mmCIF file of C-alpha atoms and ligand atoms in Angstrom:
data_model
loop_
_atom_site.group_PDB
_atom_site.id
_atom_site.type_symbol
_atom_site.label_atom_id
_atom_site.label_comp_id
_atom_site.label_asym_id
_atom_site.label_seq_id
_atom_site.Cartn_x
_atom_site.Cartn_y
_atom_site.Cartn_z
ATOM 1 C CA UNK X 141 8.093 23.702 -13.347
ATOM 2 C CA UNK X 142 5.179 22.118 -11.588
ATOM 3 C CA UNK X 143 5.490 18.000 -11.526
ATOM 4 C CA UNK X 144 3.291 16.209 -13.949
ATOM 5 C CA UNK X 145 2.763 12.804 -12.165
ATOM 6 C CA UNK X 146 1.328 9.792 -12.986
ATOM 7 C CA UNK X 147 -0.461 7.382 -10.744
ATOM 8 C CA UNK X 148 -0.695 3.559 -12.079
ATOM 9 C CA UNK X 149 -3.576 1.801 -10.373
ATOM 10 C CA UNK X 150 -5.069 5.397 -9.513
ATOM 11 C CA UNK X 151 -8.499 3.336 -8.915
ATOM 12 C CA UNK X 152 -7.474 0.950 -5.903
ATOM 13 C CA UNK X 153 -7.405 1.513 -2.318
ATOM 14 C CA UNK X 154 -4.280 3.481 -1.847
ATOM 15 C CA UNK X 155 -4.715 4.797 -5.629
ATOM 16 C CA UNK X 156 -8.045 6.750 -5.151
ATOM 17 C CA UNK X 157 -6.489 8.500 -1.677
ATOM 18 C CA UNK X 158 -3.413 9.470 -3.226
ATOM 19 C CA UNK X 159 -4.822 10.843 -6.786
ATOM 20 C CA UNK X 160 -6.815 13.302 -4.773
ATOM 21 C CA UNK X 161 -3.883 14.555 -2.047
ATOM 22 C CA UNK X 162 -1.656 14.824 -4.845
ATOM 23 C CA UNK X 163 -4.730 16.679 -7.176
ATOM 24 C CA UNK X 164 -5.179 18.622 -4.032
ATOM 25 C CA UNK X 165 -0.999 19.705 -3.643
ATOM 26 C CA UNK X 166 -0.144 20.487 -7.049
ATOM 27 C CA UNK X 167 -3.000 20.845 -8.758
ATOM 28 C CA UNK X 168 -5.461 18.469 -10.986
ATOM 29 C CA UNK X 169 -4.419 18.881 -13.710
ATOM 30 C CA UNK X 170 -1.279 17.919 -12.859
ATOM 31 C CA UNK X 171 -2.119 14.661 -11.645
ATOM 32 C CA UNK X 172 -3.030 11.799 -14.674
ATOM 33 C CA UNK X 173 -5.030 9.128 -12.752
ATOM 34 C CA UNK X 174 -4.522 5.787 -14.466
ATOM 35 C CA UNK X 175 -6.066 2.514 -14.176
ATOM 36 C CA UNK X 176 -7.130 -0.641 -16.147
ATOM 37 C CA UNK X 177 -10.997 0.600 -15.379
ATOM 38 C CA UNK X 178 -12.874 3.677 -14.687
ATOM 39 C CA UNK X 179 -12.849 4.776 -11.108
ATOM 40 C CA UNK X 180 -15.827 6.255 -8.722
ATOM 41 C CA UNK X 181 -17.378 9.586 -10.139
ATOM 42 C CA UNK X 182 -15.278 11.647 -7.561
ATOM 43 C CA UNK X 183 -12.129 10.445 -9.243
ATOM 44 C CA UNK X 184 -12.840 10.426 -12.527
ATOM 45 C CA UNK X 185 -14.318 14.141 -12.224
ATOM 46 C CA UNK X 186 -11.280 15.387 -10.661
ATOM 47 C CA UNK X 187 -9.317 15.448 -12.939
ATOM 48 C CA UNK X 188 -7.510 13.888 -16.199
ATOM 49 C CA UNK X 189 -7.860 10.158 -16.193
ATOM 50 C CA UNK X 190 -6.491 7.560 -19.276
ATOM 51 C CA UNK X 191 -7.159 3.598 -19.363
ATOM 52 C CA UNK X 192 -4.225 1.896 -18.685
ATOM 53 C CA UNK X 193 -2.953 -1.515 -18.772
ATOM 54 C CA UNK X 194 0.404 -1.617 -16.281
ATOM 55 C CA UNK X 195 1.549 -4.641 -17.895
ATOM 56 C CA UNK X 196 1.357 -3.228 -21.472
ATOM 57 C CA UNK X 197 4.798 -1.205 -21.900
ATOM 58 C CA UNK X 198 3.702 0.450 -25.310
ATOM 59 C CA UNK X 199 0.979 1.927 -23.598
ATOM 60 C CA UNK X 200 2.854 3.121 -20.369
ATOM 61 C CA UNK X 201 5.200 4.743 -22.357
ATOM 62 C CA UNK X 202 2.519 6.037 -24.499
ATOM 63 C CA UNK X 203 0.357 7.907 -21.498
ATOM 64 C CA UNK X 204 4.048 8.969 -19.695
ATOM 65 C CA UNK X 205 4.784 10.744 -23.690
ATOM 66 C CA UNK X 206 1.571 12.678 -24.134
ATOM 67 C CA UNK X 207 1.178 13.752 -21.109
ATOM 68 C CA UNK X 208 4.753 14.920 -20.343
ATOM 69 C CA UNK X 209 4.825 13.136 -17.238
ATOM 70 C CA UNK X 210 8.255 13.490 -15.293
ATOM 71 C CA UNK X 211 6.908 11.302 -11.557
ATOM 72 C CA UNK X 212 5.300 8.102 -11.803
ATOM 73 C CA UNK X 213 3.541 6.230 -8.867
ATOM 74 C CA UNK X 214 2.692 2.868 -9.699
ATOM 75 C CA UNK X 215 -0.120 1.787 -7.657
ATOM 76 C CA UNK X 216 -1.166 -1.448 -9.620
ATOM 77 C CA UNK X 217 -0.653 -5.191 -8.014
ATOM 78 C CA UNK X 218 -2.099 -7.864 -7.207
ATOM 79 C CA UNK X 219 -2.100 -8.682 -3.167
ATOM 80 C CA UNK X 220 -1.358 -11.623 -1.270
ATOM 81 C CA UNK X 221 -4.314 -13.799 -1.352
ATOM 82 C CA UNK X 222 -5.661 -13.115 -4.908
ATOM 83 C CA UNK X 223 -1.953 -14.431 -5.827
ATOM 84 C CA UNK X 224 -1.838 -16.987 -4.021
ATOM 85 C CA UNK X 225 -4.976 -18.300 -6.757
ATOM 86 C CA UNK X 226 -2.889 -16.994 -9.816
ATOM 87 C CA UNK X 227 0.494 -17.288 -9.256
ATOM 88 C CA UNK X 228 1.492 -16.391 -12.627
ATOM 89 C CA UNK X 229 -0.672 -13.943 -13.303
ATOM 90 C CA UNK X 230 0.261 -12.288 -10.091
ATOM 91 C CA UNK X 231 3.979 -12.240 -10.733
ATOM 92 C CA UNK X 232 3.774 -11.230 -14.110
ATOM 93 C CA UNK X 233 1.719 -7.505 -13.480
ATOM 94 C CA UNK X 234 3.655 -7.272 -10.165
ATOM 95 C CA UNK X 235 6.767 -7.695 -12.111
ATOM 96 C CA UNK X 236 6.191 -6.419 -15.290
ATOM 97 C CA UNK X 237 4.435 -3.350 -14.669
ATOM 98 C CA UNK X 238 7.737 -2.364 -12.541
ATOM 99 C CA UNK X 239 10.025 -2.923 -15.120
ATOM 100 C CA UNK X 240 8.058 -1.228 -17.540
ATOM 101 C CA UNK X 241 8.330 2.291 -15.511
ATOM 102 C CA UNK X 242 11.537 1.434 -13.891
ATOM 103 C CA UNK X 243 13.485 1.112 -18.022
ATOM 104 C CA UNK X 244 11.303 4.210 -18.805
ATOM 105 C CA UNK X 245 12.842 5.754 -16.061
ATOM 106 C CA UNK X 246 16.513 4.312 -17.384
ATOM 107 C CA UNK X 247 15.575 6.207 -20.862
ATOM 108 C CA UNK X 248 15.291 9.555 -18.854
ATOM 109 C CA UNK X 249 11.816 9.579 -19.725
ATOM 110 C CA UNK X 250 10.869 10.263 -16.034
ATOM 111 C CA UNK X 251 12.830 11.493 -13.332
ATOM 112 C CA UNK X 252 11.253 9.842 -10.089
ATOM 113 C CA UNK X 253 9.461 7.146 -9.369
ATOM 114 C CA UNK X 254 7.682 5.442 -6.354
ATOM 115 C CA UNK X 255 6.936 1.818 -6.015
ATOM 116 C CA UNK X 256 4.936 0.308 -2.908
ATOM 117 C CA UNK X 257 6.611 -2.823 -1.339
ATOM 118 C CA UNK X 258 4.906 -4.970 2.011
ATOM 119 C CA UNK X 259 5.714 -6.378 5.187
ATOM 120 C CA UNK X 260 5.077 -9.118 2.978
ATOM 121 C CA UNK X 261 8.320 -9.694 1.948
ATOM 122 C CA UNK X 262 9.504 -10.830 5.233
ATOM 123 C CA UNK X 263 8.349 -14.541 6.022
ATOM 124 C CA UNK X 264 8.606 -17.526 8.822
ATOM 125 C CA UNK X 265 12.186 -17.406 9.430
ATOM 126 C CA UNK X 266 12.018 -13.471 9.803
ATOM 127 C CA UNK X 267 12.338 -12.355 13.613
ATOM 128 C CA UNK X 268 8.684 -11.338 14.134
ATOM 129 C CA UNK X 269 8.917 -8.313 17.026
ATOM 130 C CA UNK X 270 10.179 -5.290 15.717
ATOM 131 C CA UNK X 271 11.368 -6.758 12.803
ATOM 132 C CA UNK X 272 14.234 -4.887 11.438
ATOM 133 C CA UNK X 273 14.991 -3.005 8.313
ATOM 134 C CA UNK X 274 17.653 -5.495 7.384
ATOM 135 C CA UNK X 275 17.252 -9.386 8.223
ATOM 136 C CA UNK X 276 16.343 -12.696 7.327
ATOM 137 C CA UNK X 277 13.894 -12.468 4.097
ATOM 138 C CA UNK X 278 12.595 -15.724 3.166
ATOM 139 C CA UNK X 279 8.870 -14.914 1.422
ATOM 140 C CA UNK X 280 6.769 -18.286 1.544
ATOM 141 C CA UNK X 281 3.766 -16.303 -0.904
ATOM 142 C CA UNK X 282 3.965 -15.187 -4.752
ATOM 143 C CA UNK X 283 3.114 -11.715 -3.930
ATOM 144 C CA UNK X 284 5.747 -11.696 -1.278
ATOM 145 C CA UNK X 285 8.377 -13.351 -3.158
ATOM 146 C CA UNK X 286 7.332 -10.217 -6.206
ATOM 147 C CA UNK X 287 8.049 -7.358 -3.582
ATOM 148 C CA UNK X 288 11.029 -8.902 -2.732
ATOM 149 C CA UNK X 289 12.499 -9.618 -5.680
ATOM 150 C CA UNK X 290 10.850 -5.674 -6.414
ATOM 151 C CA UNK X 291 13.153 -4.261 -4.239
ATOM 152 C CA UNK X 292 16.218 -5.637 -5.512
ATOM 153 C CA UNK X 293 15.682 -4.576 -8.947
ATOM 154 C CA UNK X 294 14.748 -0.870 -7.186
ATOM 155 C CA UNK X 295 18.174 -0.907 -5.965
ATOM 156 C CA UNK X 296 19.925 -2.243 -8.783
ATOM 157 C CA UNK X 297 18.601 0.313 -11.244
ATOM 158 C CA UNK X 298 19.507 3.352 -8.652
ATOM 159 C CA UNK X 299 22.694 2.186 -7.935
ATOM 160 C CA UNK X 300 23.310 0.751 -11.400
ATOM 161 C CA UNK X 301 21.467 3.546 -13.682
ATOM 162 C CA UNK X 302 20.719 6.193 -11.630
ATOM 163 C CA UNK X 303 16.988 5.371 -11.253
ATOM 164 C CA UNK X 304 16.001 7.984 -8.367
ATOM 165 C CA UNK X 305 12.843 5.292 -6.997
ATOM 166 C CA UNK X 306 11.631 5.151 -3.799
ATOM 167 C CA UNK X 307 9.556 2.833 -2.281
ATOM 168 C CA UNK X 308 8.050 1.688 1.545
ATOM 169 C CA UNK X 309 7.174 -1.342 3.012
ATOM 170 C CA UNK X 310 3.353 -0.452 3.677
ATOM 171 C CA UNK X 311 1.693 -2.538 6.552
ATOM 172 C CA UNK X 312 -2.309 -3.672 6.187
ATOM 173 C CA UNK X 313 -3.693 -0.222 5.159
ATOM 174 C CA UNK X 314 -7.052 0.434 6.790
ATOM 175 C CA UNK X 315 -9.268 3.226 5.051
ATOM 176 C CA UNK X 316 -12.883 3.779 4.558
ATOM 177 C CA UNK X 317 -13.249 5.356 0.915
ATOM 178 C CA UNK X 318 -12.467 2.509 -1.308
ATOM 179 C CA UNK X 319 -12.422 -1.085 -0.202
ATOM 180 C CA UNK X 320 -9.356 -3.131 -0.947
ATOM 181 C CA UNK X 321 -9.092 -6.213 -2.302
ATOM 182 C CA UNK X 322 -7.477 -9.794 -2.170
ATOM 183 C CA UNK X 323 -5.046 -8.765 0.880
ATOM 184 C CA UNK X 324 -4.902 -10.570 4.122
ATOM 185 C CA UNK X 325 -5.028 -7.861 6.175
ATOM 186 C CA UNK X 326 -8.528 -7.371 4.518
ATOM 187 C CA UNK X 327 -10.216 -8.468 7.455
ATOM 188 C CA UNK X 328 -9.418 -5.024 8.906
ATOM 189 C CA UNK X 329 -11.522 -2.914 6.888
ATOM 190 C CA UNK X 330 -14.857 -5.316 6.468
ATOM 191 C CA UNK X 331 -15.017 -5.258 10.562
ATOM 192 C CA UNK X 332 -15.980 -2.115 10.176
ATOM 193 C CA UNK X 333 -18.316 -1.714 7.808
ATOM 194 C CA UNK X 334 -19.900 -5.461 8.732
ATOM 195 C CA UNK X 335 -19.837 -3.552 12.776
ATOM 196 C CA UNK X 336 -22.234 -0.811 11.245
ATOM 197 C CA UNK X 337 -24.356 -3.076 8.750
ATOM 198 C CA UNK X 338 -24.937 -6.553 10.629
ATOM 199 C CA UNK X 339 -23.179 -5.525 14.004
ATOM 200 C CA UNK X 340 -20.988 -9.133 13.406
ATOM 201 C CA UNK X 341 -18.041 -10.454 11.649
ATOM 202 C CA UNK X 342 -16.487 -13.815 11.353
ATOM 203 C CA UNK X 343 -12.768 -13.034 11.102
ATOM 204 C CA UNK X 344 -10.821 -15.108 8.639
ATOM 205 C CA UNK X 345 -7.763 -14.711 11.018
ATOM 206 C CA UNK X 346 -7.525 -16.479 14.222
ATOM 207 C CA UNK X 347 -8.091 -13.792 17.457
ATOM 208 C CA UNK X 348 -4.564 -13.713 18.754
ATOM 209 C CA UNK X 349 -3.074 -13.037 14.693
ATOM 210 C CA UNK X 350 -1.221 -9.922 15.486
ATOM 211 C CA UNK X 351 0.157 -8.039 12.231
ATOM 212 C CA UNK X 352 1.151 -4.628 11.852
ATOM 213 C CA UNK X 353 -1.187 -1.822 10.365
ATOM 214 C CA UNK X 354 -1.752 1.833 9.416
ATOM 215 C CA UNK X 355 -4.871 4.014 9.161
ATOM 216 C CA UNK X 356 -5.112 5.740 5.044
ATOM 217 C CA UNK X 357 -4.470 9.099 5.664
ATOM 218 C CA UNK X 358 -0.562 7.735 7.579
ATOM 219 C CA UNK X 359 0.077 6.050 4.433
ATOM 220 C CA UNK X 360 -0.619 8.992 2.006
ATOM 221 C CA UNK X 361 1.733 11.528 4.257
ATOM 222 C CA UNK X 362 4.347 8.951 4.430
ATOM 223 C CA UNK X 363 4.309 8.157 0.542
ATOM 224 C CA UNK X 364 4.308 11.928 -0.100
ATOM 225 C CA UNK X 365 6.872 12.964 1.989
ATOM 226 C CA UNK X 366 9.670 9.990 1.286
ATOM 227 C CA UNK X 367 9.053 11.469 -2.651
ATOM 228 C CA UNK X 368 9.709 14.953 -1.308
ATOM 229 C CA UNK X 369 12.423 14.219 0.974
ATOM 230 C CA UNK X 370 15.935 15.410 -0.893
ATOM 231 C CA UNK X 371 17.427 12.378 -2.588
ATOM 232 C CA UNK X 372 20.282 12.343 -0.291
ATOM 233 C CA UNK X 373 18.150 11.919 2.473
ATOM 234 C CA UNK X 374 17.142 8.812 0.992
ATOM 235 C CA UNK X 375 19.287 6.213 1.990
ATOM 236 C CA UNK X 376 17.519 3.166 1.455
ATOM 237 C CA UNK X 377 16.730 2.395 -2.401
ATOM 238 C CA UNK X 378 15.144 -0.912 -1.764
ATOM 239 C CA UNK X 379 12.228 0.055 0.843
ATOM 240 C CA UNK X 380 11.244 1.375 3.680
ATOM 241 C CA UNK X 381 10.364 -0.175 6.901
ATOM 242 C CA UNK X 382 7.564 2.025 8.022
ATOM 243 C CA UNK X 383 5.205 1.119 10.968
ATOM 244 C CA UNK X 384 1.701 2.964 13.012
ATOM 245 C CA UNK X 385 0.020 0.190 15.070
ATOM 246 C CA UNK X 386 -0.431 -3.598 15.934
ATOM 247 C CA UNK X 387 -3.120 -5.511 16.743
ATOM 248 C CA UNK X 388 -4.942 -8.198 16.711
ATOM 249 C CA UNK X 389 -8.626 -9.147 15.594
ATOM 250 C CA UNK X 390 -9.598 -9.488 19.135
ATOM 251 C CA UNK X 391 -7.859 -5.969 20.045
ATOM 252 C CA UNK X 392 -9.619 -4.529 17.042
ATOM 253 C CA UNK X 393 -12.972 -6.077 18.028
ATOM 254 C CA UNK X 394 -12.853 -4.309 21.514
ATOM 255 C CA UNK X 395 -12.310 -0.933 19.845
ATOM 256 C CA UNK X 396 -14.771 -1.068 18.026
ATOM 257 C CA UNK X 397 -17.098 -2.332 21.146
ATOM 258 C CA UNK X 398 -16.215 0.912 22.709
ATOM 259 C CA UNK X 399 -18.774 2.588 20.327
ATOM 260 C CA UNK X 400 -20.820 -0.325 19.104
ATOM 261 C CA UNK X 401 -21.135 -2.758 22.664
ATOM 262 C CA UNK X 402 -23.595 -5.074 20.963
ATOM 263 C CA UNK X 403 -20.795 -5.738 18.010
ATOM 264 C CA UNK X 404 -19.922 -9.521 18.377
ATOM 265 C CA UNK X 405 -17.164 -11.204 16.327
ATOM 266 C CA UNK X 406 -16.372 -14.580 15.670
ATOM 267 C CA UNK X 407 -13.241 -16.746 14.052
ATOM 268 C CA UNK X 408 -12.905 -18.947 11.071
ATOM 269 C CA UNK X 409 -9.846 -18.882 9.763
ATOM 270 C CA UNK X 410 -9.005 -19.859 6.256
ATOM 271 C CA UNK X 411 -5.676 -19.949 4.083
ATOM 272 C CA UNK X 412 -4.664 -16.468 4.475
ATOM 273 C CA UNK X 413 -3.977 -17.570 8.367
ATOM 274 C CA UNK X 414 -1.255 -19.570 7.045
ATOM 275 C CA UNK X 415 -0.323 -16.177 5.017
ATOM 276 C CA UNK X 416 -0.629 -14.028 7.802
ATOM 277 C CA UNK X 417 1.525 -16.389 10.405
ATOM 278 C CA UNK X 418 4.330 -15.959 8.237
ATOM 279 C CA UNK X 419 4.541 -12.219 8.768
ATOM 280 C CA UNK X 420 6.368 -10.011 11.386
ATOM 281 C CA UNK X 421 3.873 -8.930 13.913
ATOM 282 C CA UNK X 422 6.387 -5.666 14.589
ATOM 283 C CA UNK X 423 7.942 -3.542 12.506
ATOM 284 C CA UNK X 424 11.083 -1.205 13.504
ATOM 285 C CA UNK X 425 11.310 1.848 11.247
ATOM 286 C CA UNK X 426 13.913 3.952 12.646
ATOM 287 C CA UNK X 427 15.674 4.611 9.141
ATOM 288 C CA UNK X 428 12.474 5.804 8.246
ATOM 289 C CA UNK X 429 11.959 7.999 11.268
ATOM 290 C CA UNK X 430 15.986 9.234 10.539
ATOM 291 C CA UNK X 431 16.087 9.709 6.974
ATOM 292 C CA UNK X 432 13.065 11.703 6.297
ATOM 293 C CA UNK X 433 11.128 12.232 9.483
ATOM 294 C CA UNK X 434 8.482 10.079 9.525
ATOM 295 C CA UNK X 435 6.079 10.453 12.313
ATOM 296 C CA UNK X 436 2.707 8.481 12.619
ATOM 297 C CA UNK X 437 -0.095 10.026 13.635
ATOM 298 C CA UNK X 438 -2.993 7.650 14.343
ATOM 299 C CA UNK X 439 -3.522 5.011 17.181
ATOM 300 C CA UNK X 440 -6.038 2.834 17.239
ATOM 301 C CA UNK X 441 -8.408 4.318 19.082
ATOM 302 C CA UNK X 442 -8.474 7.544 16.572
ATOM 303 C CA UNK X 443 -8.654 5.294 13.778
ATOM 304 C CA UNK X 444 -11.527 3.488 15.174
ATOM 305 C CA UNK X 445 -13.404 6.870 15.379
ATOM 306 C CA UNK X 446 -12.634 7.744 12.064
ATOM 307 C CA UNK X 447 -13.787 4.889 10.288
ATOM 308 C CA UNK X 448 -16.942 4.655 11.727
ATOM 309 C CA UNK X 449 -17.812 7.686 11.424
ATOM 310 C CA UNK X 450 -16.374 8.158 7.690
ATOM 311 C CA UNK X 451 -18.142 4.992 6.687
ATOM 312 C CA UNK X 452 -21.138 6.202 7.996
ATOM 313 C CA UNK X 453 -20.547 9.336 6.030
ATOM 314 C CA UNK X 454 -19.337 7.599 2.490
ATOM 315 C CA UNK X 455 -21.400 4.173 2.244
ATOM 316 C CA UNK X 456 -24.544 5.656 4.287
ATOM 317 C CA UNK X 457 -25.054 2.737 6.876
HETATM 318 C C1 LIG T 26 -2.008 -7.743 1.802
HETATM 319 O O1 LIG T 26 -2.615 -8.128 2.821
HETATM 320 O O2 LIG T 26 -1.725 -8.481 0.851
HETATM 321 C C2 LIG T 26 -1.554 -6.297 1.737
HETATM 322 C C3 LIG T 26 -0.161 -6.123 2.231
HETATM 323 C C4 LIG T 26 0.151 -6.252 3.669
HETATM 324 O O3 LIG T 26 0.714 -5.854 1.458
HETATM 325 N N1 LIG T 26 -2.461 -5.476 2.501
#
């Protein structure tokens, strides 16, 4: 039988990228796109798409019954800056939303689900090179402190219920399709478009901010193939470590210089310096790299050529 999956938050920046891989593995109809608002016409002409609210659990449960769904992905949060502004509002869908899917799962309702995590769960009193899978975890923001506390209740409910979820700690994601929104690691997606359109940025991060990252098309391999890996392969049920590159806004500048030499950048940093100081700058994923083979595949110097160009392509500048 051919998985009927769900993606929550199909609309977003990681949503939009994985609704069409997974359209394009198992088929489009077999992939219900989900979100509290319509996506782009691509999206939303791919395939079967519902309104959802993530925090609502009638109508989770509602969209996972008529639809026969049996793998949800929930996509849906809010990120680190936009919850540093509403606290409460941020740990409520972060929170909710999970425990909506994760007691549906409970029910036997669905049989897998995937839930993304963040280096921001780590804060200042985590070691910040190569930080390790386990170690100090002291979150100083409200979206950190939800991933954490995330992961806990992933591993509670499969060790306690059963609850076959899987998750990863994704680093800044840098893609060119859809734009994300309210992270700190923002910065790393306007510098590209801002190199093309105005040929300048003012970074809100200092020049020397290291922090660890990952071009789109890592993140979508890696998130399919930790939910394909056999479960016993899957040895960590809170989440993943996983790690591609580091840099900093001045590294990222001079990349892009490489194809754009008039590009100039300059520094103003604002509160989500504070944010992004209290993250590792490092990651180690071994147990990823172990457990179920993950290999990266982009550097920065690819990723620079990609984005360019498939901004170019997408947003015509
Ligand atoms: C953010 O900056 O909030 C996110 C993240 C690292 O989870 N991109």
């Amino acid at each position: 039988m051919a998985s009927k999956i769900l993606i929550i938050g199909a609309c977003g920046q990681i949503g939009t990228e994985l609704t069409t891989a997974l359209r394009e593995k198992v088929g489009n109809n077999n992939v219900i796109a989900s979100d509290i608002r319509e996506g782009d016409e691509e999206l939303m002409a791919s395939g079967p798409f519902e309104i959802l609210d993530a925090t609502n659990f009638e109508q989770v449960e509602g969209v996972i019954e008529k639809h026969d769904i049996n793998e949800v992905y929930l996509m849906a949060a809010m990120l680190s800056a936009t919850a540093e502004k509403f606290p409460m509002k941020g740990w409520e869908l972060n929170m909710n939303s999970l425990f909506h899917v994760l007691n549906i799962a409970k029910a036997g309702k669905i049989q897998k689900v995937f839930w993304p995590s963040s280096i921001a769960v780590f804060g200042p009193t985590t070691p910040k090179l190569d930080t390790p899978q386990q170690t100090v975890m002291e979150p100083s923001t409200v979206y950190g402190i939800s991933k954490q506390a995330g992961e806990r209740w992933c591993e509670y409910y499969y060790k306690k219920f059963g609850v076959d979820v899987r998750s990863i700690r994704y680093p800044g994601l840098i893609s060119y399709k859809t734009l994300p929104g309210g992270g700190t690691t923002d910065y790393a997606v306007e510098i590209y478009h801002e190199a093309l359109k105005t040929g300048k940025y003012t970074s809100f991060l200092k020049e020397d901010t290291e922090l660890p990252m990952m071009f789109m098309d890592d993140a979508i391999r890696a998130t399919i193939s930790l939910m394909e890996a056999p479960a016993e392969k899957v040895k960590v049920r809170s989440s993943y470590n996983l790690s591609a590159l580091n840099f900093t806004p001045k590294t990222l500048a001079a990349s892009i210089r490489k194809h754009i030499p008039e590009f100039e950048i300059s520094y103003a940093p604002d509160f989500r310096q504070e944010i992004a100081d209290s993250w590792p700058s490092s990651i180690d994923d071994s147990h990823a790299r172990e457990d179920w083979g993950w290999q990266h595949e982009y550097d920065l110097e690819k990723m620079t050529s990609e984005m360019l160009e498939g901004i170019r392509e997408v947003h015509h500048v």
